[in-house]
XYZ file of C-alpha atoms in Angstrom:
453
model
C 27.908 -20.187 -15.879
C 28.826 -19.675 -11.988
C 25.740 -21.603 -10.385
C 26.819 -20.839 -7.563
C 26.827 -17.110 -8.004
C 23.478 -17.241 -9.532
C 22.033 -18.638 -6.573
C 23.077 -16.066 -4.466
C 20.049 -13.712 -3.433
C 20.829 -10.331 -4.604
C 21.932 -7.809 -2.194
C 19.196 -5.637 -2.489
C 16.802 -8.772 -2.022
C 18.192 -8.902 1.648
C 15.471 -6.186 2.732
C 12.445 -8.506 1.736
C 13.397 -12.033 2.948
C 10.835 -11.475 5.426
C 8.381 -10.516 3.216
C 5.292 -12.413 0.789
C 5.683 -11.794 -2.978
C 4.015 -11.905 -6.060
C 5.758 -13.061 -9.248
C 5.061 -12.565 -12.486
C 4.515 -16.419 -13.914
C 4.090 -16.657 -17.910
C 5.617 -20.219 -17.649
C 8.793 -18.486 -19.951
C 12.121 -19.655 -19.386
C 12.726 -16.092 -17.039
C 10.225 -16.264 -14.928
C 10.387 -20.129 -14.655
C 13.962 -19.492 -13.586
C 12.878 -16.672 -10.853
C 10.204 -18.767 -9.163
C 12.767 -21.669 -8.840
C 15.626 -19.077 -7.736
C 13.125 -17.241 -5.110
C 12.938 -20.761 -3.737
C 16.529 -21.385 -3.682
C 17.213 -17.948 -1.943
C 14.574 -19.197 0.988
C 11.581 -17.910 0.185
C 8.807 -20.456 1.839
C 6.328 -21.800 -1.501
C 3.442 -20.769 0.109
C 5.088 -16.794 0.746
C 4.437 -16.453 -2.818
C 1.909 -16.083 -5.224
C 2.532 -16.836 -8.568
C 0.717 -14.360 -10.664
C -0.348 -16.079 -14.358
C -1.972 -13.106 -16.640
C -4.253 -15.129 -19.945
C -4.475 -11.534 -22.026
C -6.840 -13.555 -24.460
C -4.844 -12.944 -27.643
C -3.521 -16.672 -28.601
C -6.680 -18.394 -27.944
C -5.913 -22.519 -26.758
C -2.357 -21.791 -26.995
C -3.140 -18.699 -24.032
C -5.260 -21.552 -22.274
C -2.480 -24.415 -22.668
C -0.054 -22.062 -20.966
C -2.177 -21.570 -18.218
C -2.338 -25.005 -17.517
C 1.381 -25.192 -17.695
C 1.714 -23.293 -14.934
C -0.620 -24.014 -12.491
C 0.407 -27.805 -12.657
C 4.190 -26.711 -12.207
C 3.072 -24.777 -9.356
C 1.296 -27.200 -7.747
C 4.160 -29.381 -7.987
C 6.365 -26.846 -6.369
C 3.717 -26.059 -3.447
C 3.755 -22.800 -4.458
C -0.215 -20.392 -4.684
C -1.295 -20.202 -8.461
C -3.322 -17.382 -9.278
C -4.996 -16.907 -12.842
C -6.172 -12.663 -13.878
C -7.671 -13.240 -17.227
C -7.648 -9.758 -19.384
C -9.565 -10.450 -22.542
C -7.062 -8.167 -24.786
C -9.217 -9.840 -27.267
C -11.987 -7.037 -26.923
C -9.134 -4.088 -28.066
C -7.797 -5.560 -31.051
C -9.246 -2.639 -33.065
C -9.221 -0.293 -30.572
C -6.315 3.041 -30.742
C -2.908 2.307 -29.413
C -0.243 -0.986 -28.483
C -1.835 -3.690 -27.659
C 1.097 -4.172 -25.650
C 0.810 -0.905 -23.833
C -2.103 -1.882 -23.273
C -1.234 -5.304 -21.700
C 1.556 -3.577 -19.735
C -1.534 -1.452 -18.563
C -3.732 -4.047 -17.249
C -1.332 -5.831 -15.814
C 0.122 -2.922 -13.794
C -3.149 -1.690 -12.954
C -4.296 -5.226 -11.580
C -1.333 -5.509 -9.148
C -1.963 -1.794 -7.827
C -5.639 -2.555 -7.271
C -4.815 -5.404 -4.872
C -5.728 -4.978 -1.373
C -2.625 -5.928 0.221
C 1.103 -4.210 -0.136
C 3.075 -7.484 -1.376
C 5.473 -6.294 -3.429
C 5.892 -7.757 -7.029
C 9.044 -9.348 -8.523
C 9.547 -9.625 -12.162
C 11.340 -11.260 -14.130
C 13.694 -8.789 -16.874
C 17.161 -9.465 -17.680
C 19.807 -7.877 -19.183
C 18.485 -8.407 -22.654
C 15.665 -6.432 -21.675
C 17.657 -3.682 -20.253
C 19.200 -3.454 -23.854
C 15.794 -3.588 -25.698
C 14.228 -0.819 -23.200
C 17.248 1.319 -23.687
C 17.204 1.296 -27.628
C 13.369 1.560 -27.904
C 13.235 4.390 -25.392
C 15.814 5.934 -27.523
C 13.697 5.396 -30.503
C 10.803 7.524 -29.414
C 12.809 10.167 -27.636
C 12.391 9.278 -24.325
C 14.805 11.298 -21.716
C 17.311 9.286 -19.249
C 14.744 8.323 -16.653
C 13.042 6.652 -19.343
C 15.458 5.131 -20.974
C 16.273 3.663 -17.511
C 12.923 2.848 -16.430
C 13.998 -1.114 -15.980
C 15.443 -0.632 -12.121
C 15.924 -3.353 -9.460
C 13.120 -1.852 -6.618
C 10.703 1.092 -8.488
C 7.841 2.224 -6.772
C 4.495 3.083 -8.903
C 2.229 4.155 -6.201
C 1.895 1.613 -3.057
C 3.351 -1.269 -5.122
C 6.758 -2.060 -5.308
C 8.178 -4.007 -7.971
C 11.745 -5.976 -7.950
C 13.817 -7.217 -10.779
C 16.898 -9.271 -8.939
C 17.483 -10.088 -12.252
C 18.809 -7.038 -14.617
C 22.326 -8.308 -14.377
C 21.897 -11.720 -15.851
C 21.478 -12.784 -19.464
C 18.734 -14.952 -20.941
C 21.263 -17.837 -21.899
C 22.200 -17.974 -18.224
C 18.442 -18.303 -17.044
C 18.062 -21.286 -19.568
C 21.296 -23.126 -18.739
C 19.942 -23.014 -14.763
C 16.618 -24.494 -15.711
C 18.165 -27.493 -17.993
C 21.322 -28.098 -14.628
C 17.544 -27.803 -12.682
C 16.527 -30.611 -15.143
C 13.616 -28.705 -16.692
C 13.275 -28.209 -20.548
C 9.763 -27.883 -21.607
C 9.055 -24.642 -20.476
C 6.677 -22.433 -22.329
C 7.376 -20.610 -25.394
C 5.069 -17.561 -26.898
C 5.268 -17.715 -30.314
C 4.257 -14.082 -30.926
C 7.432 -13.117 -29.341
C 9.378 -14.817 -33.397
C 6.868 -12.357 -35.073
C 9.066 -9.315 -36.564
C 5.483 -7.536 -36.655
C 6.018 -6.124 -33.508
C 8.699 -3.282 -33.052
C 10.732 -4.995 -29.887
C 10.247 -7.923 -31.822
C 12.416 -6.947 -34.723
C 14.886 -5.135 -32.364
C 15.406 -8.330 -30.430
C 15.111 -11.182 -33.050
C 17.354 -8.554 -35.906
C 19.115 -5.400 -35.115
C 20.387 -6.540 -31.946
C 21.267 -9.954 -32.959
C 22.843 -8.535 -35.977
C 24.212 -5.738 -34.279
C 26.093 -7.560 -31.466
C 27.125 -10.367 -34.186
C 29.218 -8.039 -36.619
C 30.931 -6.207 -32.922
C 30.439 -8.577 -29.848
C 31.603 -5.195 -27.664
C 27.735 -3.805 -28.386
C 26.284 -6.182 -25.692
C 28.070 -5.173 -22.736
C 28.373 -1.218 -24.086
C 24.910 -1.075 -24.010
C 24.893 -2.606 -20.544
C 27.390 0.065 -19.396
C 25.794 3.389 -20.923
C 22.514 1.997 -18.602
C 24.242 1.966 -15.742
C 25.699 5.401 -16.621
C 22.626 6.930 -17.578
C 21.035 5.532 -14.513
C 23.363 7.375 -12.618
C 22.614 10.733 -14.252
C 19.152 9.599 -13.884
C 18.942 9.294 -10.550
C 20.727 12.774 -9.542
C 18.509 14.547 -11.983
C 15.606 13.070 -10.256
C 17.028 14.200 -6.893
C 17.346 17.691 -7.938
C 14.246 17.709 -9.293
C 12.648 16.118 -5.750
C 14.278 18.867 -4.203
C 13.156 21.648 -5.842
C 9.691 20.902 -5.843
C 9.792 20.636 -2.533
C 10.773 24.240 -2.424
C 7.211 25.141 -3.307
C 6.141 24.205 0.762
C 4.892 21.420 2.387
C 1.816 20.672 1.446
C 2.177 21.794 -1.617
C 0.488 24.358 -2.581
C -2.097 24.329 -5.892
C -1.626 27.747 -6.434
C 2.086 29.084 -7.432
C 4.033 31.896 -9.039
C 5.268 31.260 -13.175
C 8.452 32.809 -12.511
C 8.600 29.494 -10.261
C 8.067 27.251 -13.307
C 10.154 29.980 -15.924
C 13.357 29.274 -14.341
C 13.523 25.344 -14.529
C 16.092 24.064 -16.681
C 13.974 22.011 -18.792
C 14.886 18.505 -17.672
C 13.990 19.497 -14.390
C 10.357 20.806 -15.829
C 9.769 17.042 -17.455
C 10.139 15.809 -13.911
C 9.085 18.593 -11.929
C 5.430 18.824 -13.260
C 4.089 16.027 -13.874
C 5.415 15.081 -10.183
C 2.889 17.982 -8.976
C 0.310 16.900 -10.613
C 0.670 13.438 -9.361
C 0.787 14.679 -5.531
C -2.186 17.521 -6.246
C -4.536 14.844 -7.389
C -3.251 11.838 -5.545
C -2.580 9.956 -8.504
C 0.420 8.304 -10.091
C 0.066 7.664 -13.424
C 0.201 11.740 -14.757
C 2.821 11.352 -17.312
C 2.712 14.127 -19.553
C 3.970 14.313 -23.411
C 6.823 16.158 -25.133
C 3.354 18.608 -26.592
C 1.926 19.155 -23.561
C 5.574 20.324 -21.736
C 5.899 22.315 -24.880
C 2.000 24.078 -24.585
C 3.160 24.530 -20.829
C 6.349 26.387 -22.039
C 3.808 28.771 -24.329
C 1.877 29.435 -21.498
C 4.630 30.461 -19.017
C 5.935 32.921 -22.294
C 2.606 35.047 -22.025
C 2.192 38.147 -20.630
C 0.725 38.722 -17.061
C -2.931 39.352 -17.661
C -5.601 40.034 -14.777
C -7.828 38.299 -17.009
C -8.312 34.525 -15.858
C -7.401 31.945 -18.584
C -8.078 27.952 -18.192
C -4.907 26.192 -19.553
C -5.623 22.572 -20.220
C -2.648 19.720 -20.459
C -5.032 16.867 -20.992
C -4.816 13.914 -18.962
C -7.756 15.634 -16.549
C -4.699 18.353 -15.762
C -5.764 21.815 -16.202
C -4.767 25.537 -14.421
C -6.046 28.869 -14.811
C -3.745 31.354 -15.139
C -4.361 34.957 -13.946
C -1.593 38.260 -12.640
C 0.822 35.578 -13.498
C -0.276 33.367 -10.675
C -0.606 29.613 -12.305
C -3.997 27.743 -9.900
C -4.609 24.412 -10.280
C -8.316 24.066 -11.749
C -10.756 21.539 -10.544
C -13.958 21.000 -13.062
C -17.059 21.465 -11.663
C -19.235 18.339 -11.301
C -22.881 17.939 -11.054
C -23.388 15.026 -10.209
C -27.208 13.106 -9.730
C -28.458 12.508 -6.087
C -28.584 8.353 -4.865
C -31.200 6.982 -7.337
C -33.398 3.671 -6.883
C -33.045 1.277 -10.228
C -35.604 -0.801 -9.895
C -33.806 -3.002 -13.215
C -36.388 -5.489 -13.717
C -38.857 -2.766 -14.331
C -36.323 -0.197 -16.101
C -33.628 -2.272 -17.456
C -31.293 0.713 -18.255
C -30.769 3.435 -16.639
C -28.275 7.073 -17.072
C -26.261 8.293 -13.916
C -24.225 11.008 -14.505
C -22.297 10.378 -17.588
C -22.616 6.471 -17.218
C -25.252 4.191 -18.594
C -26.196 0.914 -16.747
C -28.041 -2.235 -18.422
C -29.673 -4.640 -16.697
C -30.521 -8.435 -18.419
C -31.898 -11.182 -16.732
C -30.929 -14.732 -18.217
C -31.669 -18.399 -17.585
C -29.441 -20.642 -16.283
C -25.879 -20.182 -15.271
C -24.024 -17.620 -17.050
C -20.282 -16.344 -16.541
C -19.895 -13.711 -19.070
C -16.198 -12.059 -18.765
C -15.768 -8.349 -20.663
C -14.869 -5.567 -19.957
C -17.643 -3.725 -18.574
C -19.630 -6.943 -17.869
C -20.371 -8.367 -14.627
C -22.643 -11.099 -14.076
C -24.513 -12.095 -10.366
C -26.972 -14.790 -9.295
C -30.107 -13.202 -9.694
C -31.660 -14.959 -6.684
C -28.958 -13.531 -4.099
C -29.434 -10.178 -5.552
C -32.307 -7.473 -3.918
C -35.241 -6.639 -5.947
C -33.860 -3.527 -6.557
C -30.555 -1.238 -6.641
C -28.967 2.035 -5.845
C -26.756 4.315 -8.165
C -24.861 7.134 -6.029
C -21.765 8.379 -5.325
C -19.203 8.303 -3.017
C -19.389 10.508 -0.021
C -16.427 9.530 2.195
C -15.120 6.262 4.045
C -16.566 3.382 1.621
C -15.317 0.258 1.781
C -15.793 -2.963 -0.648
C -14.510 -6.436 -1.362
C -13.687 -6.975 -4.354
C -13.880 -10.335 -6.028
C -11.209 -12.270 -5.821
C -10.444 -10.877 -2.636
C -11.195 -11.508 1.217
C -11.033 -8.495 3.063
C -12.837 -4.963 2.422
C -10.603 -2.241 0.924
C -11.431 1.556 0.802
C -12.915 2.650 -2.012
C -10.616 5.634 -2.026
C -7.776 3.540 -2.057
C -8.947 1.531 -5.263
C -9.494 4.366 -7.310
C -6.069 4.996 -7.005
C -4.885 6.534 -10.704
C -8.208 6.435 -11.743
C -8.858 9.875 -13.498
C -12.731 9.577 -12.965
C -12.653 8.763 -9.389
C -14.864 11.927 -8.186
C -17.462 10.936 -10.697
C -18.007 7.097 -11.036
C -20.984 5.542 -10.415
C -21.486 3.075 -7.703
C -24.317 0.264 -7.690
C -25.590 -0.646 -4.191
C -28.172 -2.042 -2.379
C -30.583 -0.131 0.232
C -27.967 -0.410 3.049
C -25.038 1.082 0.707
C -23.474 -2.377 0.276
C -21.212 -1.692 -2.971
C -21.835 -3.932 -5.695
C -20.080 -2.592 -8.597
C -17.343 0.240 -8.722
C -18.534 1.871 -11.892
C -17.164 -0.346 -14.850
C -13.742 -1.362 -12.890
C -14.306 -3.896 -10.205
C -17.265 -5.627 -8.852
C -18.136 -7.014 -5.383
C -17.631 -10.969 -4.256
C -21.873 -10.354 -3.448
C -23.862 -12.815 -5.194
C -21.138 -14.849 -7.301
C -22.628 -17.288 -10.422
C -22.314 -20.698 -9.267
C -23.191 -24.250 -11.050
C -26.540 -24.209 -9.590
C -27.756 -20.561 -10.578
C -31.177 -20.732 -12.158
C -31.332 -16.930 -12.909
C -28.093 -14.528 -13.820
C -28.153 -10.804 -13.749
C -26.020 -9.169 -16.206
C -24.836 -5.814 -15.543
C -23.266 -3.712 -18.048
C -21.756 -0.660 -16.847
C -21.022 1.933 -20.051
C -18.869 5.293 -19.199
C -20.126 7.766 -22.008
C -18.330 10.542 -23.794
């Protein structure tokens, strides 16, 4: 291994000397290597953060890792900070637990109030996995390239300096750095999971029997990336065809003659900008129902076609509009929740329970205050324009707008306030630094905040 060339600060890395980062910190051998490399390419400790996420799923093993890490970086000067997810709670729900994880963690990052951008750790044995996975559930090229060096997912940015490198090379820089006891996640040896088996079988396997495979694979991203990335151009251009601002009404002939690679991009790109979200990311169904719909007749009768995902147009003289539901929501209500301990806003349920002592109860949904800083009573309303909050964990107020960024329910979450409209909870999602359970606490109020069917 070239230490030398490792140590370099990749070019693209140039634009954010200047700047503070986050970095992912599971206290593996990658992102052990890319704290101590962000160092050696001049990064001041304290302009980082090192992000450590406990999803709850290994139990002591989970909290042993933690504590790995936040003594190494206190030895290396550099901010520690802990997000605990409780996967724990989803086991049995629908879905990857790892999507899910992937989920949290990108949703935590976005909902910070500040515009650090986030470096993570992948290398090229990641690029490989991504690729083949994608592959496996018929992703097209812009997924199967979704591992890039700067990507932006609404106002975070997230950097990978490390694509190009392999794992063996990240491991060999940590022993010449005199460090050997770095963490290891044993769920990662369990075939159970499908990158799991790719990684610790097929690939090894794969690349064993023709050593070419490694660097092939390596090549056809780059490739693809390529296509990728003109695709995506085309695509950027043509929907900006449509006007500036774009308009939510427009013509099917419009959406008829995409080529249907452009379509995949095209639409779900509109959506995203209609509804000021980012995480619209519509299904090889839904494209296909959209493709129906374009197919039928022009009709003066008005027809609602839903996507899912909260994306829905009516159609009507061949004109496609995009449709915004109707919500009713209920006036600011007082919840006096020592007298009425729960209480229905809208299409979310609040409980109130009062308990002794000092208790820190951490679920989803859950969200515990000293009772004694608390008013006697709260408000449930909604939002009306120009709220601000600050949330826990966090110093400064934020706009309310701005963290309900990709939520789909944003128009119609409840918030809990006091009489002067000082936010306290933001629906189930984030709560307030108001009234934090301390050591001394003789009285906790636990809030549950339940979003109903």
């Amino acid at each position: 291994m070239n230490m030398n060339n490792l140590e370099q600060i990749p070019q693209f890395m140039q634009a954010y000397r200047n700047c503070r980062l986050r970095v992912g910190f599971s206290g593996g051998a990658d992102s052990t290597a890319l704290l101590l490399l962000l160092l050696a390419w001049s990064w001041s400790p304290e302009a980082l953060e090192a992000v450590h996420f406990d999803h709850g799923l290994r139990g002591e093993a989970s909290k042993l890792d933690a504590v790995w890490c936040r003594q190494f970086c206190a030895e290396l000067n550099v901010p520690f900070k802990l997000v605990e997810l409780h996967l724990d709670e989803c086991i049995d729900s629908a879905g990857s637990l790892e999507e899910l994880a992937r989920q949290r963690r990108l949703q935590w990052y976005q909902m910070q109030s500040d515009d650090r951008p986030v470096v993570l750790a992948h290398h090229a044995g990641d690029v490989r996995e991504n690729l083949l996975l994608k592959l496996a559930r018929g992703g097209n090229v812009s997924s199967l390239c979704s591992l890039q060096e700067i990507r932006q997912l609404g106002k975070t940015t997230f950097l990978r300096p490390l694509l190009v490198r392999e794992k063996s090379e990240l491991e060999n820089y940590l022993q010449n750095c005199r460090i050997t006891d770095w963490r290891h996640d044993a769920s990662n040896d369990s075939n159970e999971f499908h990158r799991n088996y790719l990684r610790n079988e097929l690939l090894k396997k794969w690349c064993g029997y023709h050593a070419p495979v490694s660097s092939g694979l390596l090549r056809s991203y780059q490739v693809l990336a390529q296509d990728a990335d003109f695709i995506e151009a085309c695509a950027k251009e043509k929907l900006q065809s449509l006007g500036s601002p774009l308009p939510e009404s427009s013509p099917c002939d419009f959406w008829r003659k995409l080529h249907p690679a452009l379509l995949a991009r095209i639409l779900p790109d509109y959506l995203n900008q209609l509804a000021g979200r980012d995480d619209v990311m519509l299904t090889h169904g839904m494209l296909e129902h959209f493709q129906r719909v374009l197919a039928w007749s022009p009709s003066p009768e008005k027809r609602l076609i839903e996507l899912g995902q909260g994306c829905s147009f009516t159609l009507k003289n061949d004109i496609l509009c995009r449709w915004h539901p109707e919500i009713t929501l209920p006036d600011k209500q007082l919840w006096d929740y020592r007298r009425e301990p729960e209480k229905v806003w809208g299409h979310y349920r609040v409980r109130a329970t009062l308990l002794t002592g000092a208790v820190d109860e951490r679920k989803i949904g859950v969200f515990c205050f000293d009772a004694g800083c608390m008013p006697g009573v709260l408000f449930l309303f909604r939002r009306s324009g120009g709220e601000k909050m600050t949330v826990w964990g966090s110093t400064e107020p934020r706009r309310v707008k701005h963290l309900l960024s990709g939520c789909s329910d944003a128009a119609g979450i409840v918030l809990v306030g006091d009489e002067k409209d000082n936010i306290y909870l933001l629906g189930n999602l984030r709560r307030s630094t108001f009234a934090p359970v301390k050591a001394d606490t003789v009285q906790t109020l636990r809030i549950e905040v339940v979003q109903e069917a």
